[in-house]
mmCIF file of C-alpha atoms and ligand atoms in Angstrom:
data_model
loop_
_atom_site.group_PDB
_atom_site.id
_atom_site.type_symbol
_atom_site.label_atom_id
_atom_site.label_comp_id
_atom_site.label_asym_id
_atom_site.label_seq_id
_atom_site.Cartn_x
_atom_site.Cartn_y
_atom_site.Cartn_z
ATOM 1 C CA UNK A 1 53.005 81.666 51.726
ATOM 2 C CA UNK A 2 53.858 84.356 54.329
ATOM 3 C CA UNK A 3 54.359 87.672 53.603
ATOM 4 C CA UNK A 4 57.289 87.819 55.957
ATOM 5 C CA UNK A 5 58.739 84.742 54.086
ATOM 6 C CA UNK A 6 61.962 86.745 52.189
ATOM 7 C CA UNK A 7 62.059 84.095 49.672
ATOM 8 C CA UNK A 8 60.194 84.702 46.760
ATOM 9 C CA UNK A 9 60.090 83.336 42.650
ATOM 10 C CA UNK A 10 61.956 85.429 39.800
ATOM 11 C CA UNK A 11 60.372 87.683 37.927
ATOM 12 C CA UNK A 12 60.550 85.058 34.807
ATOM 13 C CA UNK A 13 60.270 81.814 36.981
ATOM 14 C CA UNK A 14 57.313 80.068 35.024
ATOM 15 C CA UNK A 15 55.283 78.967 37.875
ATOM 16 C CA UNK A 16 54.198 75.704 36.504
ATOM 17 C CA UNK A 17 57.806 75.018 35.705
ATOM 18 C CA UNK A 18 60.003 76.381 38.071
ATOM 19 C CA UNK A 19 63.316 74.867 36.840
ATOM 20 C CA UNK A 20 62.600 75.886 33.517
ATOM 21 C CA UNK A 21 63.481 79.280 32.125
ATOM 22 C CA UNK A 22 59.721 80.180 29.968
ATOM 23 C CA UNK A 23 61.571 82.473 27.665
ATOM 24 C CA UNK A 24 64.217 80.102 26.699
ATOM 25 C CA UNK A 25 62.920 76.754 27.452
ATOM 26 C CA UNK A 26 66.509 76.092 29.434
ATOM 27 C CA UNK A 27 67.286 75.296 32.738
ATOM 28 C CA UNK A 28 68.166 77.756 35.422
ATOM 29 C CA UNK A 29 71.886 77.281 36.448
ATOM 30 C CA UNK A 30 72.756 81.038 37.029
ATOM 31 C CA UNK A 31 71.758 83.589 40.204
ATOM 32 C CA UNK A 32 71.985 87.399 38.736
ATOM 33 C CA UNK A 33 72.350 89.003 42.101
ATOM 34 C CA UNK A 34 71.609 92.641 40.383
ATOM 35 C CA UNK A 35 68.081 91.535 39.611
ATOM 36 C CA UNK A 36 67.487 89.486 42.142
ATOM 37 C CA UNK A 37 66.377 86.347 40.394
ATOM 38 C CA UNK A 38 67.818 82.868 38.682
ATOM 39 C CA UNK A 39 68.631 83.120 35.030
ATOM 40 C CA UNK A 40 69.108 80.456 32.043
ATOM 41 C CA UNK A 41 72.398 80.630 30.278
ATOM 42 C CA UNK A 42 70.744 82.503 27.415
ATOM 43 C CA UNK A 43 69.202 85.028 29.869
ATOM 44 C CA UNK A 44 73.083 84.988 30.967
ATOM 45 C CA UNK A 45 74.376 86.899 27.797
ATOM 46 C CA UNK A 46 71.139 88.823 26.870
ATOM 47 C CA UNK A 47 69.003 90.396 29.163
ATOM 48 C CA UNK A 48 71.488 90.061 32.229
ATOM 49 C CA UNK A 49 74.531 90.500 30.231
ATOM 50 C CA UNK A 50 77.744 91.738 32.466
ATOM 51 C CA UNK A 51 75.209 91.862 35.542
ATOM 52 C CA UNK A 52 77.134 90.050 38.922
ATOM 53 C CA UNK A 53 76.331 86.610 38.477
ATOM 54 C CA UNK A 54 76.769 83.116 40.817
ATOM 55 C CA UNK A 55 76.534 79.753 40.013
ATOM 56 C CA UNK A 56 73.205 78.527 41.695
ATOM 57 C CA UNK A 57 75.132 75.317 43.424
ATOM 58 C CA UNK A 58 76.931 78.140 45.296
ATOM 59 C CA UNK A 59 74.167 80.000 46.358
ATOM 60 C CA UNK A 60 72.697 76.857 47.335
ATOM 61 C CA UNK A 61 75.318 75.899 49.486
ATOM 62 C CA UNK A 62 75.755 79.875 51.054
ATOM 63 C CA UNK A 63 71.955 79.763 51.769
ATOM 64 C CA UNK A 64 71.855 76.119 53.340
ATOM 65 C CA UNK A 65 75.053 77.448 56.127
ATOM 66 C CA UNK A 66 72.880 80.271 56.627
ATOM 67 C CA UNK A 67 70.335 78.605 57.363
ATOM 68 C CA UNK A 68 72.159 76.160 59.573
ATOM 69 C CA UNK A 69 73.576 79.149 61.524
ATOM 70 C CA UNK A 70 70.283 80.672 62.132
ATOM 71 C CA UNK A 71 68.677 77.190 63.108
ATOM 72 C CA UNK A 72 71.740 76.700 65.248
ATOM 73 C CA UNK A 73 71.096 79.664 66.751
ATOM 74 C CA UNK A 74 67.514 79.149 67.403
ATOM 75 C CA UNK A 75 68.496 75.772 68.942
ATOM 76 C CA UNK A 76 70.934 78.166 71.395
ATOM 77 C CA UNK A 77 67.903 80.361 72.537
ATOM 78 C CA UNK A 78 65.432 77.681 72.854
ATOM 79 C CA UNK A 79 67.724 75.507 75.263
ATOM 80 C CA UNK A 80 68.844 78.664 76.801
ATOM 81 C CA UNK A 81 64.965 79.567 77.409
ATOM 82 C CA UNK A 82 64.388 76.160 78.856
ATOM 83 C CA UNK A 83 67.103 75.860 81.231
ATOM 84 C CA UNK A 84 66.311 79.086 82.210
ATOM 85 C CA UNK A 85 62.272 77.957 83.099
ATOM 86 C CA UNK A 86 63.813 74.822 84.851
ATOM 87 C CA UNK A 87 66.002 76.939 87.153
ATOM 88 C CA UNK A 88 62.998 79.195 87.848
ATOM 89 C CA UNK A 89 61.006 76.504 88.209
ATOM 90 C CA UNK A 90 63.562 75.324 90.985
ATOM 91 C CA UNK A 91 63.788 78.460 92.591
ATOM 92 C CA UNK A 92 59.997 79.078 92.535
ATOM 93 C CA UNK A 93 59.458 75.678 94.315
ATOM 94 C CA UNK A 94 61.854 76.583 97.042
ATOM 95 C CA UNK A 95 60.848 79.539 97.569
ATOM 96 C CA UNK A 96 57.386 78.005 98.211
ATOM 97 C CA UNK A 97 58.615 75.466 100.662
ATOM 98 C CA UNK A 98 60.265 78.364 102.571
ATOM 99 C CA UNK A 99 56.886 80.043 102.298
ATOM 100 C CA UNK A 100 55.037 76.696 103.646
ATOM 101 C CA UNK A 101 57.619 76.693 106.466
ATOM 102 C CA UNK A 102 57.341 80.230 107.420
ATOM 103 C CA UNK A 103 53.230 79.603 107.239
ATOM 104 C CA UNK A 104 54.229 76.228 109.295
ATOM 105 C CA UNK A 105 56.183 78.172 111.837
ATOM 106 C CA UNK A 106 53.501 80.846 112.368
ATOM 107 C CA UNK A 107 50.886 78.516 112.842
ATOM 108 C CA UNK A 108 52.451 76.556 115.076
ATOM 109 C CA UNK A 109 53.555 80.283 117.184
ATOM 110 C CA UNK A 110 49.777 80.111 117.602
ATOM 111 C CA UNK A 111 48.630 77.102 118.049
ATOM 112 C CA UNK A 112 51.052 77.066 121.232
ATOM 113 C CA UNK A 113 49.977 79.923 122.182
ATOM 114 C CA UNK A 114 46.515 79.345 122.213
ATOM 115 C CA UNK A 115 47.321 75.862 124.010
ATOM 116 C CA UNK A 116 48.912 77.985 126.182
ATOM 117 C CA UNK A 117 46.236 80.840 127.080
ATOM 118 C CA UNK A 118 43.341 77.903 127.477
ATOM 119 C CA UNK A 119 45.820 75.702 129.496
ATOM 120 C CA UNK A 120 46.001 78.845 131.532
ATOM 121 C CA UNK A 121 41.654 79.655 131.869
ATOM 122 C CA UNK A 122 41.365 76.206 132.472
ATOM 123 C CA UNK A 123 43.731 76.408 135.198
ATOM 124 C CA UNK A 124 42.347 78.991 136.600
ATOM 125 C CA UNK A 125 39.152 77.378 136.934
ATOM 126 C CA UNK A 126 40.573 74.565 138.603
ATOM 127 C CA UNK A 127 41.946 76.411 141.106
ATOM 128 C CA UNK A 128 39.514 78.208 142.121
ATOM 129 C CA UNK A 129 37.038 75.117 141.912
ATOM 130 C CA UNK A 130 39.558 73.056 144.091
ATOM 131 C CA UNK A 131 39.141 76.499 146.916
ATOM 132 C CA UNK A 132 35.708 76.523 146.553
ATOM 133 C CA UNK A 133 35.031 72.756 146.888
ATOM 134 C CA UNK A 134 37.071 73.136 149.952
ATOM 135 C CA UNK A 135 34.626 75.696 151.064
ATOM 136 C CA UNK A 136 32.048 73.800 150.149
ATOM 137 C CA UNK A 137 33.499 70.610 151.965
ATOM 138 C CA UNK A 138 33.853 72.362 154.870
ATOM 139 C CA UNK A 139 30.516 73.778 155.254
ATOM 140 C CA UNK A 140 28.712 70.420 154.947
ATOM 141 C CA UNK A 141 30.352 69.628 157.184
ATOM 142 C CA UNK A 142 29.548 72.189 159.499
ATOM 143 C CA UNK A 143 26.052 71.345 158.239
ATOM 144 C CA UNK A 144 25.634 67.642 158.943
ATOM 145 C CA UNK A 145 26.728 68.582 162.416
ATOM 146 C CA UNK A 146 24.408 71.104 163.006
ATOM 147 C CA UNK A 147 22.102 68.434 161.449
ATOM 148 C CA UNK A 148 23.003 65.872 163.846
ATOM 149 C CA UNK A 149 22.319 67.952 167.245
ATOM 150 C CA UNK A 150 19.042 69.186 165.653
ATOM 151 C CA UNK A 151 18.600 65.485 165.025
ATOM 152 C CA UNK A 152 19.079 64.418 168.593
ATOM 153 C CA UNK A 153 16.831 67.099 169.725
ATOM 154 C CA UNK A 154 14.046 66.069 167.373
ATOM 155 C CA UNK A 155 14.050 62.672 168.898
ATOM 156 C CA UNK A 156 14.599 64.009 172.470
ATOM 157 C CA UNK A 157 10.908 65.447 172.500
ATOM 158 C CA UNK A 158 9.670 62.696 170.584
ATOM 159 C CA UNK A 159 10.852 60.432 173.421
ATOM 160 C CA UNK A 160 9.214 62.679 175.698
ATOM 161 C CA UNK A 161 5.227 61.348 175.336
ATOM 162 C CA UNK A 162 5.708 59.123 178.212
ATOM 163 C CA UNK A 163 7.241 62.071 180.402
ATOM 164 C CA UNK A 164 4.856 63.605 183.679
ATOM 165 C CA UNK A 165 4.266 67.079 183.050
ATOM 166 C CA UNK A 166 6.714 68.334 185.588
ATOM 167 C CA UNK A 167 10.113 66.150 183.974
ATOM 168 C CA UNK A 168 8.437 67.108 180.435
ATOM 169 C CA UNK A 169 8.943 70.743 181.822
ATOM 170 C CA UNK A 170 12.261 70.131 182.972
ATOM 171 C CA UNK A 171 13.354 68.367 179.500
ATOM 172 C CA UNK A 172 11.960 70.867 177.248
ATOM 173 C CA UNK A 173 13.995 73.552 178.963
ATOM 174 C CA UNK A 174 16.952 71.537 179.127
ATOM 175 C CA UNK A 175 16.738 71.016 175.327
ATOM 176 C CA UNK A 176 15.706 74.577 174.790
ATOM 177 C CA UNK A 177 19.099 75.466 175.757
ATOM 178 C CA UNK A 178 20.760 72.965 173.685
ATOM 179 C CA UNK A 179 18.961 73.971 170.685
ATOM 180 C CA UNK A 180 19.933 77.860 171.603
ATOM 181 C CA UNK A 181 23.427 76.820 171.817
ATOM 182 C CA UNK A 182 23.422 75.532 168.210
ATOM 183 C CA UNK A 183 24.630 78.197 165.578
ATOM 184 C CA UNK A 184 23.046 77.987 162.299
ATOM 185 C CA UNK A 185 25.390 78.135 159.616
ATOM 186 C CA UNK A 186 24.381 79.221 155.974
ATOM 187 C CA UNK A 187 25.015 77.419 152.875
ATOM 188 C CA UNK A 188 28.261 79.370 151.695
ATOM 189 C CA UNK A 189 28.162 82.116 148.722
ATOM 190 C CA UNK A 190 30.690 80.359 146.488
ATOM 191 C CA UNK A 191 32.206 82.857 143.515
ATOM 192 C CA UNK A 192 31.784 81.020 140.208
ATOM 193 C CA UNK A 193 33.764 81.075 137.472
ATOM 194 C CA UNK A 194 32.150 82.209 133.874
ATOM 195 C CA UNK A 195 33.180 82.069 130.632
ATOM 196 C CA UNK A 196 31.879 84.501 128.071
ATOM 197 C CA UNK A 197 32.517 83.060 124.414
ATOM 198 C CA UNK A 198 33.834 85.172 121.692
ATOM 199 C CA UNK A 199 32.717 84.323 118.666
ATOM 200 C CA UNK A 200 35.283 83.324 116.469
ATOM 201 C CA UNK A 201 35.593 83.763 112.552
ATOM 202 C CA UNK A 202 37.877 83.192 110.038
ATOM 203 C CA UNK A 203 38.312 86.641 109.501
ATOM 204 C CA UNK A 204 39.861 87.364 112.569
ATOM 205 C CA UNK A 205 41.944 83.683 112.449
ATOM 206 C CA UNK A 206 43.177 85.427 108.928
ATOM 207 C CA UNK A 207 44.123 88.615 110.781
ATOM 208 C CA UNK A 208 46.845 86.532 113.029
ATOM 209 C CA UNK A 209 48.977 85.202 109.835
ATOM 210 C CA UNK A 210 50.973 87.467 107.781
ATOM 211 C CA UNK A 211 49.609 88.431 103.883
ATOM 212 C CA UNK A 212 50.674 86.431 101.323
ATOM 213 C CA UNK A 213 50.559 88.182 97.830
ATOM 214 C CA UNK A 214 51.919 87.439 94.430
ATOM 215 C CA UNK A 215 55.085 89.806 93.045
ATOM 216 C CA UNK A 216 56.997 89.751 90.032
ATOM 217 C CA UNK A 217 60.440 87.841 90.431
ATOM 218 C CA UNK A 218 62.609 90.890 90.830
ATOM 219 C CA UNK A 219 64.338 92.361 88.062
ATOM 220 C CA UNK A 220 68.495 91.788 89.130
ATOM 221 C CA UNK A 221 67.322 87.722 88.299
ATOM 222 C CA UNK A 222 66.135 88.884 84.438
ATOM 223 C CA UNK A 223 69.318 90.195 84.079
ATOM 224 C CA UNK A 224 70.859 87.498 81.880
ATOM 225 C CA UNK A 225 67.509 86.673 80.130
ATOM 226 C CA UNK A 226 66.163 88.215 77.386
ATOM 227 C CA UNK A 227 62.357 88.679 78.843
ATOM 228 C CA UNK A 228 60.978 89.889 74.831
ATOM 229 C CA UNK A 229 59.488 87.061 73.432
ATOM 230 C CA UNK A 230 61.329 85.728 71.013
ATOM 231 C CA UNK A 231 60.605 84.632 66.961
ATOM 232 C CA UNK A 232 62.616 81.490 66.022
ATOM 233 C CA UNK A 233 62.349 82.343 62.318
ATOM 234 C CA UNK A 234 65.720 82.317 59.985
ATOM 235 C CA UNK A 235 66.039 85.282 57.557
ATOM 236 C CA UNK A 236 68.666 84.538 54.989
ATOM 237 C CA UNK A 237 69.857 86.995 52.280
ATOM 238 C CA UNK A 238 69.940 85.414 49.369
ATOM 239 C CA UNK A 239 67.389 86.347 46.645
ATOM 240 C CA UNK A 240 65.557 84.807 43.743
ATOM 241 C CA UNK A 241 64.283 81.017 44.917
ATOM 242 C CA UNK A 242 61.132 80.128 46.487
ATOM 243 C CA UNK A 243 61.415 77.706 48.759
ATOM 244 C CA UNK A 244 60.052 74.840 46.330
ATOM 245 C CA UNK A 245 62.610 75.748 44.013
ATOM 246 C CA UNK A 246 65.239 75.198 47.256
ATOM 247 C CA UNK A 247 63.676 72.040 47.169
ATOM 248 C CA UNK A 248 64.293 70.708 43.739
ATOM 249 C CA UNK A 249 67.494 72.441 43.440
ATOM 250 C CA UNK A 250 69.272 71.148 46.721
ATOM 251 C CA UNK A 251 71.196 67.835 45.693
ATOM 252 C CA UNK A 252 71.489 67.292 49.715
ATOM 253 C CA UNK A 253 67.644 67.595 50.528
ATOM 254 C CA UNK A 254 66.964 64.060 51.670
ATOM 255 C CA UNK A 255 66.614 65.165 54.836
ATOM 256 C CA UNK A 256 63.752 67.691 56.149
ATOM 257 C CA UNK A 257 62.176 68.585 58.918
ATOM 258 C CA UNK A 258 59.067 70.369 59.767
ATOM 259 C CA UNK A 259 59.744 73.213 62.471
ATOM 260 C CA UNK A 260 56.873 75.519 63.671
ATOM 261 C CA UNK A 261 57.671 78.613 65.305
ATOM 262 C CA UNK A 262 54.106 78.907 66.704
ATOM 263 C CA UNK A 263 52.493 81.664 63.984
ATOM 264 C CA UNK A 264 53.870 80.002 60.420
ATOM 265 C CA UNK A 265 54.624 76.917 59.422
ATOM 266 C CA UNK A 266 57.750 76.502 57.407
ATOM 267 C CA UNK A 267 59.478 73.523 56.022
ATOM 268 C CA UNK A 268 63.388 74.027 55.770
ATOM 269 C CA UNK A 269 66.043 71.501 54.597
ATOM 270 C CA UNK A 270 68.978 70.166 55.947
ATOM 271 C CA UNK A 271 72.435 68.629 54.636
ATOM 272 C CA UNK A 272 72.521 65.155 56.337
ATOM 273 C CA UNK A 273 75.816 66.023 58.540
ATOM 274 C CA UNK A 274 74.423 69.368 59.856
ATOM 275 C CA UNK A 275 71.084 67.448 60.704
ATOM 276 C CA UNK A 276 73.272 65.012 62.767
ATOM 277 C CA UNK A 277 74.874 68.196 64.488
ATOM 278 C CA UNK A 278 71.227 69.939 65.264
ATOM 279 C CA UNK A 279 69.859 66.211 65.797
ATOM 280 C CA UNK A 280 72.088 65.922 68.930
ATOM 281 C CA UNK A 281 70.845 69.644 70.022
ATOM 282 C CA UNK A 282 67.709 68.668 69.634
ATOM 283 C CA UNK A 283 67.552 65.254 71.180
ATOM 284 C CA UNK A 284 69.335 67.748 74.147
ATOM 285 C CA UNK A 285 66.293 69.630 74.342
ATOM 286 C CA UNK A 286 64.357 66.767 74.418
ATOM 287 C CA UNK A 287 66.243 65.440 77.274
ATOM 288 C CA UNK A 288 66.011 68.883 79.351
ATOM 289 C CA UNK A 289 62.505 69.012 78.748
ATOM 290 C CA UNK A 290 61.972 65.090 80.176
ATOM 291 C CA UNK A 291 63.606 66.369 83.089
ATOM 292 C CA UNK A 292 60.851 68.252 83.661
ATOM 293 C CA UNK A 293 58.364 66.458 86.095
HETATM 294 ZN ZN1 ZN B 301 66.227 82.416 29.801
HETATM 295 ZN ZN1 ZN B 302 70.406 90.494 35.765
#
């Protein structure tokens, strides 16, 4: 048994015998609260003779609504402690989807943005392309017509083999000056357009968001909840029965129930109309708790 348990067996409890006074051979029916312990009816009127004495049935049934109060009370906490989770649990998740959205919201900022900006190079590269192609269009132009007299001059003094010496004279001066009038144009300098890549790491992707960190909730919300952790354990004053004797004793122990606070385990009973009162507390819980997911 626990050493915190605060029941604990009469100094002359036989232990083999509990109901059994070993002195006497007689049944305990007496509680001598002086000493502390349950007495026979001949203890009664010799060795705890005009000491404050109660009938054990009464003792019994002071214990058992102490008992229920505590239990009650434990009940109380417990169901206070879980509706209290569920509503943080509801705030928590709301505050995440606000934290998603804000995320959400910045992303998108940047995502635009950067559409934006390479909307905006690419642009600029397309207008500049469309100048220069113009430049460029122009000049072949210019070219293929340059290329065309020079053409017509190449052939000109290829059709001159059949020529006398005198009209060859005469033609090659005549296309002399043609081919001085012809400027020569030169291929136009066109400006390109370069690009020089960043290189671009997470690091700096990171550096764009805001910081997301982890904080205790703040303290005005722990206001109305008891943060200490809490020991659902019932402490009970009366004196002088372990709780096997409880056991026998009780006329109402049909029912039990086995509740662990987590460290001890401890068996308590129950009358059968306060275990229909906790029942319905407890199937409460149970119902809270399903509510979970
Ligand atoms: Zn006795
Ligand atoms: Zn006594």
């Amino acid at each position: 048994m626990s050493k915190q348990h605060i029941f604990r067996s009469g100094q002359n409890i036989n232990p083999a015998e509990k109901l059994i006074c070993s002195d006497h051979d007689e049944p305990f029916i007496f509680y001598c609260v002086d000493c502390d312990s349950v007495v026979c009816k001949r203890c009664a009127v010799k060795k705890h003779n005009r000491h404050n004495m109660s009938e054990i049935n009464e003792s019994v049934l002071e214990l058992k609504a102490q008992l229920a109060q505590c239990v009650e009370s434990s009940v109380k906490d417990l169901m206070n402690d879980i509706e209290h989770l569920q509503e943080e649990k509801r705030g928590y998740k709301s505050e995440n989807k606000s934290l998603i959205m804000a995320i959400n919201k910045d992303a998108k900022l940047m995502k635009d943005l950067i559409d934006q900006k390479s909307e905006e190079l690419i642009n600029s590269i397309k207008k500049n392309e469309k100048k220069n192609l113009k430049i460029m269009s122009t000049a072949y132009s210019e070219l293929k017509d340059t290329f065309d007299r020079v053409d017509k001059i190449q052939m000109s003094i290829i059709d001159t083999a059949k020529l006398s010496d005198v009209a060859l004279l005469l033609k090659i001066k005549q296309l002399q000056a043609k081919n001085d009038k012809i400027e020569k144009k030169k291929v136009p300098y066109i400006l390109k357009d370069r690009y020089s890549r960043k290189e671009i790491t997470q690091n700096e992707i990171g550096k764009l968001f805001g910081e997301l960190y982890s904080r205790k909730t703040p303290k005005k919300t722990q206001t109305n909840y008891r943060q200490e952790e809490r020991k659902y354990r019932c402490f009970t004053e009366l004196r002088g029965y372990s709780n096997e004797d409880l056991k026998k004793t009780s006329k109402e122990n049909q029912h039990r129930y086995s509740y662990k606070d987590g460290k001890t385990d401890s068996e308590e009973t129950d009358s059968s109309e306060e275990r229909h009162s906790n029942d319905s507390s407890f199937s409460l819980i149970s119902q809270i708790s399903s509510e979970w997911d």
